[in-house]
Short mmCIF file of C-alpha atoms and ligand atoms in Angstrom, two decimals:
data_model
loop_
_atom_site.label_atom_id
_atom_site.label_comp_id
_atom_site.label_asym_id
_atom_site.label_seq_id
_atom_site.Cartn_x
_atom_site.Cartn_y
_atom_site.Cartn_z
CA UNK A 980 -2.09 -14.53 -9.39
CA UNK A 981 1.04 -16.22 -10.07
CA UNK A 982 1.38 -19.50 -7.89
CA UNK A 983 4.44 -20.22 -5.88
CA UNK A 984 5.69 -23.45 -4.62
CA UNK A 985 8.26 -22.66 -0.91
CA UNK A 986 10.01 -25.69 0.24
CA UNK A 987 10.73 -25.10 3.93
CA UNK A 988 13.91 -26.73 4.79
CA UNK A 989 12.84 -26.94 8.17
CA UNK A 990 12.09 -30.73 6.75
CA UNK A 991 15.48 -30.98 5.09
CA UNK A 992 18.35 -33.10 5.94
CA UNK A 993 20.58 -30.53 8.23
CA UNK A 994 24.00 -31.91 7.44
CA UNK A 995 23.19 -31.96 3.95
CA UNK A 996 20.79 -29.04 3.48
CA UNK A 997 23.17 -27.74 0.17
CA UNK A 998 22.60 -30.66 -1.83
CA UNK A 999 19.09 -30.73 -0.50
CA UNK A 1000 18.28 -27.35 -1.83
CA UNK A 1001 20.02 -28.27 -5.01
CA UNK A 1002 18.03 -31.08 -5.41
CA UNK A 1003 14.48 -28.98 -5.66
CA UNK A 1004 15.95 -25.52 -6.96
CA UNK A 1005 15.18 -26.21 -10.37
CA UNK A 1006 10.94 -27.08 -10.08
CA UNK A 1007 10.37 -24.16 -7.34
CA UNK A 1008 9.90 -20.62 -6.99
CA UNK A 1009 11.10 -19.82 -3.31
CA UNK A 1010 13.18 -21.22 -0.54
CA UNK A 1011 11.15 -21.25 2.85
CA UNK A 1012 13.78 -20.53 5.98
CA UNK A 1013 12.08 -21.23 8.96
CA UNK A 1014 13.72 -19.01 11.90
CA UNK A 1015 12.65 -19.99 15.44
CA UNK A 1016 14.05 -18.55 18.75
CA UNK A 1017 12.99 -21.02 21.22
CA UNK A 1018 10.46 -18.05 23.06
CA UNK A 1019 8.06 -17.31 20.79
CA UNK A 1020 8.26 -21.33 19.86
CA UNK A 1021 9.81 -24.03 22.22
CA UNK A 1022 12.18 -25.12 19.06
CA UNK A 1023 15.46 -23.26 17.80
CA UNK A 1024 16.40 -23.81 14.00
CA UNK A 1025 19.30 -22.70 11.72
CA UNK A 1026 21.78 -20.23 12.74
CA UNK A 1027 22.30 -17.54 10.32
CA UNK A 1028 25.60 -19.05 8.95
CA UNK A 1029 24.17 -22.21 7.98
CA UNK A 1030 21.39 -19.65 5.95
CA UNK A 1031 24.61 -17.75 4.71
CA UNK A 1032 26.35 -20.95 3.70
CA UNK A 1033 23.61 -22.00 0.76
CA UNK A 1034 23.76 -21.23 -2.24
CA UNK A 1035 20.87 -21.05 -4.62
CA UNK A 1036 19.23 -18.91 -7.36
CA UNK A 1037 16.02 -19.22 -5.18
CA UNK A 1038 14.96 -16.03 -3.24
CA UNK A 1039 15.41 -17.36 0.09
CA UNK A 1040 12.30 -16.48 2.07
CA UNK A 1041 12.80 -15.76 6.01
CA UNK A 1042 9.90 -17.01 8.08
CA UNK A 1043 10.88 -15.21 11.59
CA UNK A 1044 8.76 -17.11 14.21
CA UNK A 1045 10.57 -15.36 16.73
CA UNK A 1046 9.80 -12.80 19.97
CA UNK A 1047 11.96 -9.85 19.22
CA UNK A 1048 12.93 -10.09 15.35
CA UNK A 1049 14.49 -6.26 15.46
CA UNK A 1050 15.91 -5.81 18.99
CA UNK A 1051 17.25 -9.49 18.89
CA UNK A 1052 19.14 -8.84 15.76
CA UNK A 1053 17.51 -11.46 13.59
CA UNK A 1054 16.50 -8.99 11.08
CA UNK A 1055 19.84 -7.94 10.75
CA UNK A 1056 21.28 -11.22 10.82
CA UNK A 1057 19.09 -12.97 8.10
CA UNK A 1058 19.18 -9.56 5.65
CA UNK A 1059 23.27 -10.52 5.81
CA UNK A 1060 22.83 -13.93 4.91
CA UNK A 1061 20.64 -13.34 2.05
CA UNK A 1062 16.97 -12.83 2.79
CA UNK A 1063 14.89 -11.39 -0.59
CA UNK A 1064 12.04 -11.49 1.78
CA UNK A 1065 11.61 -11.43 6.12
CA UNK A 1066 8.50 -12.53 7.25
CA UNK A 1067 7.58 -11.36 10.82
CA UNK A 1068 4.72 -12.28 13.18
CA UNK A 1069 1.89 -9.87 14.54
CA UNK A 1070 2.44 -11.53 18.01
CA UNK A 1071 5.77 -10.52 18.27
CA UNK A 1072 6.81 -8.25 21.02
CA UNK A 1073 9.09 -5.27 19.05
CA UNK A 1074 7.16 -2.46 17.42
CA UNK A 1075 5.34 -4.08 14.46
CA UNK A 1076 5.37 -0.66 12.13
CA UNK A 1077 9.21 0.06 13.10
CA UNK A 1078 9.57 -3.79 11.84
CA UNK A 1079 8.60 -2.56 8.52
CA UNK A 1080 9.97 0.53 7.90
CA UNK A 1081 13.59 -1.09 8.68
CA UNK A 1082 12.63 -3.78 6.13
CA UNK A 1083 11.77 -1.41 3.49
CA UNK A 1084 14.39 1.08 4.30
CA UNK A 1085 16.83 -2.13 3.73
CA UNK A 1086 14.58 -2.93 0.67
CA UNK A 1087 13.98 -6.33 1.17
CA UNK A 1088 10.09 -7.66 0.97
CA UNK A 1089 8.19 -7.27 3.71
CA UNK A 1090 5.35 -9.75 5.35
CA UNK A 1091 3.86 -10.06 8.44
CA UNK A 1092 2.29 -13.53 9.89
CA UNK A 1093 -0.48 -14.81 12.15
CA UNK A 1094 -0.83 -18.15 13.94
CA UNK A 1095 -4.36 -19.74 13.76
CA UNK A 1096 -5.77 -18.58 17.08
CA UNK A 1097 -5.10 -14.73 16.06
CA UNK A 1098 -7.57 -12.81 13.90
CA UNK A 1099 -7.49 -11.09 10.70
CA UNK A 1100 -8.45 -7.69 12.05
CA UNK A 1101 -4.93 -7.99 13.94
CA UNK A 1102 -2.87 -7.44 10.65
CA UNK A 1103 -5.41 -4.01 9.79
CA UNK A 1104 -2.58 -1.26 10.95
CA UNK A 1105 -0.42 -3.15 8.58
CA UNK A 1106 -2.01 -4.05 5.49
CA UNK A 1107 -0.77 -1.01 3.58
CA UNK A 1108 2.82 -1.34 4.50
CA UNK A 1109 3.11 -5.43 3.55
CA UNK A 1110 4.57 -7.04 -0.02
CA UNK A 1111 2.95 -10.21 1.36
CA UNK A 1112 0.73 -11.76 4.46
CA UNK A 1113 1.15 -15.33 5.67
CA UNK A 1114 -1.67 -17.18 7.03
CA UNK A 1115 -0.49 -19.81 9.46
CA UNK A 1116 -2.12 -23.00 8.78
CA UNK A 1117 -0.79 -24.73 11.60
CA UNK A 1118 0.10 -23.34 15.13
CA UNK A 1119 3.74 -22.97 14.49
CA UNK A 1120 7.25 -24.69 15.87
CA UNK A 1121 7.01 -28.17 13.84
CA UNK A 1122 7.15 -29.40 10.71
CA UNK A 1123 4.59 -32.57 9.74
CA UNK A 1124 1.61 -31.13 11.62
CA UNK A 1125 -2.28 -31.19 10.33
CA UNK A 1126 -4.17 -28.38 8.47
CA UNK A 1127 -6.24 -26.59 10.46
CA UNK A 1128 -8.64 -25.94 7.68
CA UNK A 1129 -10.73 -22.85 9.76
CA UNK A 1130 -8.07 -20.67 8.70
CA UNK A 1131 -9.07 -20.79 4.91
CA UNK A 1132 -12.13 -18.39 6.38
CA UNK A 1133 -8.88 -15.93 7.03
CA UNK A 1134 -7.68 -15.66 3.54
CA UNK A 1135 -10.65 -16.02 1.90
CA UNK A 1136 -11.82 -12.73 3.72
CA UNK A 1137 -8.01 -11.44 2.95
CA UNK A 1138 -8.32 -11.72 -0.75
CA UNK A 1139 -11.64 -10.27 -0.60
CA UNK A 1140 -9.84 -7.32 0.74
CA UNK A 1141 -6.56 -7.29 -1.16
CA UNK A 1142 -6.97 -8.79 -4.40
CA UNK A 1143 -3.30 -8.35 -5.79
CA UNK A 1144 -1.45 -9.35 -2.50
CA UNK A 1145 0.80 -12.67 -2.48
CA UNK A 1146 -0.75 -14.39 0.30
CA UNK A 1147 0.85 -17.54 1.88
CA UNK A 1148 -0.46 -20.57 3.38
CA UNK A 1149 2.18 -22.26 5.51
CA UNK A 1150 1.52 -25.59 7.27
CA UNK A 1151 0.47 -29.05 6.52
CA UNK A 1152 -0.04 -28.36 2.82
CA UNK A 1153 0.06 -31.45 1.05
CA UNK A 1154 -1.24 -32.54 -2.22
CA UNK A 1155 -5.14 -33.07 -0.43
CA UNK A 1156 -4.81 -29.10 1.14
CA UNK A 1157 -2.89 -27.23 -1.63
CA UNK A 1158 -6.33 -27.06 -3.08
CA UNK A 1159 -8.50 -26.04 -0.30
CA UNK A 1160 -5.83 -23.23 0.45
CA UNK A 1161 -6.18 -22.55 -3.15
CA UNK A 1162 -9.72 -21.79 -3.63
CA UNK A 1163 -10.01 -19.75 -0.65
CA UNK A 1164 -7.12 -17.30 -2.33
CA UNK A 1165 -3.70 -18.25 -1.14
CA UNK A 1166 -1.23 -18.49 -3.64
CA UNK A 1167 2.21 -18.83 -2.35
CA UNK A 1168 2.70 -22.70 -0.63
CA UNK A 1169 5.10 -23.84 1.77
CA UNK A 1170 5.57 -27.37 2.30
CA UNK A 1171 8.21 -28.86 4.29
CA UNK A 1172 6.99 -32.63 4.69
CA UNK A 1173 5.17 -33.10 1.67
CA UNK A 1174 8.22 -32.38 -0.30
CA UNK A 1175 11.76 -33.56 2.00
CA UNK A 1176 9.85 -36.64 3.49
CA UNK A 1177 9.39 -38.07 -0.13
CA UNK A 1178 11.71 -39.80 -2.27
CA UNK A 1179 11.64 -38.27 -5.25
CA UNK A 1180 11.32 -34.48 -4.67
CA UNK A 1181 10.64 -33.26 -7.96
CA UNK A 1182 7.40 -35.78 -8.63
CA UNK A 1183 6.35 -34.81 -5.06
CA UNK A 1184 6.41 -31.18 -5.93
CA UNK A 1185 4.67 -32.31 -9.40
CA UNK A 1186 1.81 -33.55 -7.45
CA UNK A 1187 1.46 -30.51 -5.49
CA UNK A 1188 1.10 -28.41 -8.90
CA UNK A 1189 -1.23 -30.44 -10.04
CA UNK A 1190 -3.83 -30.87 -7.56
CA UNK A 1191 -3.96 -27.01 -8.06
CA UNK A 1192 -7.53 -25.91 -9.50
C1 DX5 B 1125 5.98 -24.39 11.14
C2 DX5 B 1125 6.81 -23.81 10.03
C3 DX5 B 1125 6.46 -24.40 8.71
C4 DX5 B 1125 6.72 -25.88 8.61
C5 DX5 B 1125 5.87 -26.46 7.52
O1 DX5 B 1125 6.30 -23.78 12.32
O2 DX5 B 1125 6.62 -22.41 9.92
O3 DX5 B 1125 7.08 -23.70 7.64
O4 DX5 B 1125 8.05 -26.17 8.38
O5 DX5 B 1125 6.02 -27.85 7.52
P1 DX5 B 1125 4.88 -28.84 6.96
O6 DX5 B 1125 4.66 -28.45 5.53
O7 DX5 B 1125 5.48 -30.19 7.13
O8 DX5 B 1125 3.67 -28.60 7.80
ZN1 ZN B 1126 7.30 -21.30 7.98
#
């Protein structure tokens, strides 16, 4: 399977977040949006016109850690300011399957999340209706947290399962995790801190590509 690299600009520089995305357009393959309502996670994050506002070649990749991603309008709201895929969690509180069919109807790519605590038998009723699963390596809201590395079991057991599926690993991925994650199957990366908190972006990305197996 193809690897991707997904900044998440959660770790980007707010007031500057164009030229930050700029900066790493050209060594990526995705744009990680982290989305957070301050219910299902204590934190709030970008409001959709800041999402609108950037411009990139990058699909931008909506990571929804939110309660109510339909009835809120947050679907809605990130589809209009460019989503090419909308991630949303199995914990949320809408209806997970009317989730999806809106996403698909809209025909943007569809993926559905779990935090650490939350098992793989949770996404089963959805499996068949998802572009891509992402496997929450940390329990979500922050940036700069550690790997929990019990979650690998997850996607190792996922891949087993789905062999063609883009499966991503999101949190605390650095250059000493990317190839844990790796191994055990995922193969779409976010990183926020182990690419915004360093200097020079592009050799920081470089070293996350190459401590791939
Ligand atoms: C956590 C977010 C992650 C986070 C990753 O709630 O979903 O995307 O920004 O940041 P790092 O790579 O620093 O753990
Ligand atoms: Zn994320």
């Amino acid at each position: 399977m193809q690897s991707k690299i997904a900044p998440s600009i959660l770790s980007a520089k707010r007031e500057i977040l164009q030229k930050e995305v700029s900066e790493i357009e050209p060594y990526v393959e995705l744009l990680h949006v982290d989305i957070m309502d301050g219910k299902f996670v204590p934190p709030t994050t970008f409001r959709p016109e800041e999402i609108k506002a950037v411009k990139t070649k990058l699909p931008k990749d909506v990571h929804l850690m939110v309660e109510h991603p339909l009835k809120d309008g947050f679907i809605d709201a990130y589809i209009d300011a460019g989503a090419a895929s909308i991630t949303i969690h199995a914990e949320a509180k809408d209806d997970i399957k009317t989730c999806l069919a809106y996403l698909k109807k809209k025909g943007i790519k569809r993926a559905i999340s779990i935090n650490p605590p939350t098992p793989l038998s949770k996404l089963s009723p959805y499996l068949d209706e998802v572009d891509m699963v992402l496997i929450m390596s940390v329990n979500p809201g922050w940036a700069g947290q550690s790997f929990i590395s019990e979650v690998l079991e997850k996607v190792s057991a996922l891949r087993k399962l789905k062999p063609n599926l883009d499966i991503e690993i999101d949190g605390g991925i650095s250059k000493d995790t990317i190839k844990q994650a790796a191994e055990a199957g995922a193969n779409v990366f976010v990183a926020g801190n182990a690419i915004f908190n360093k200097p020079d972006r592009k050799k920081a990305i470089e070293d996350l590509r190459n401590a791939l197996p």
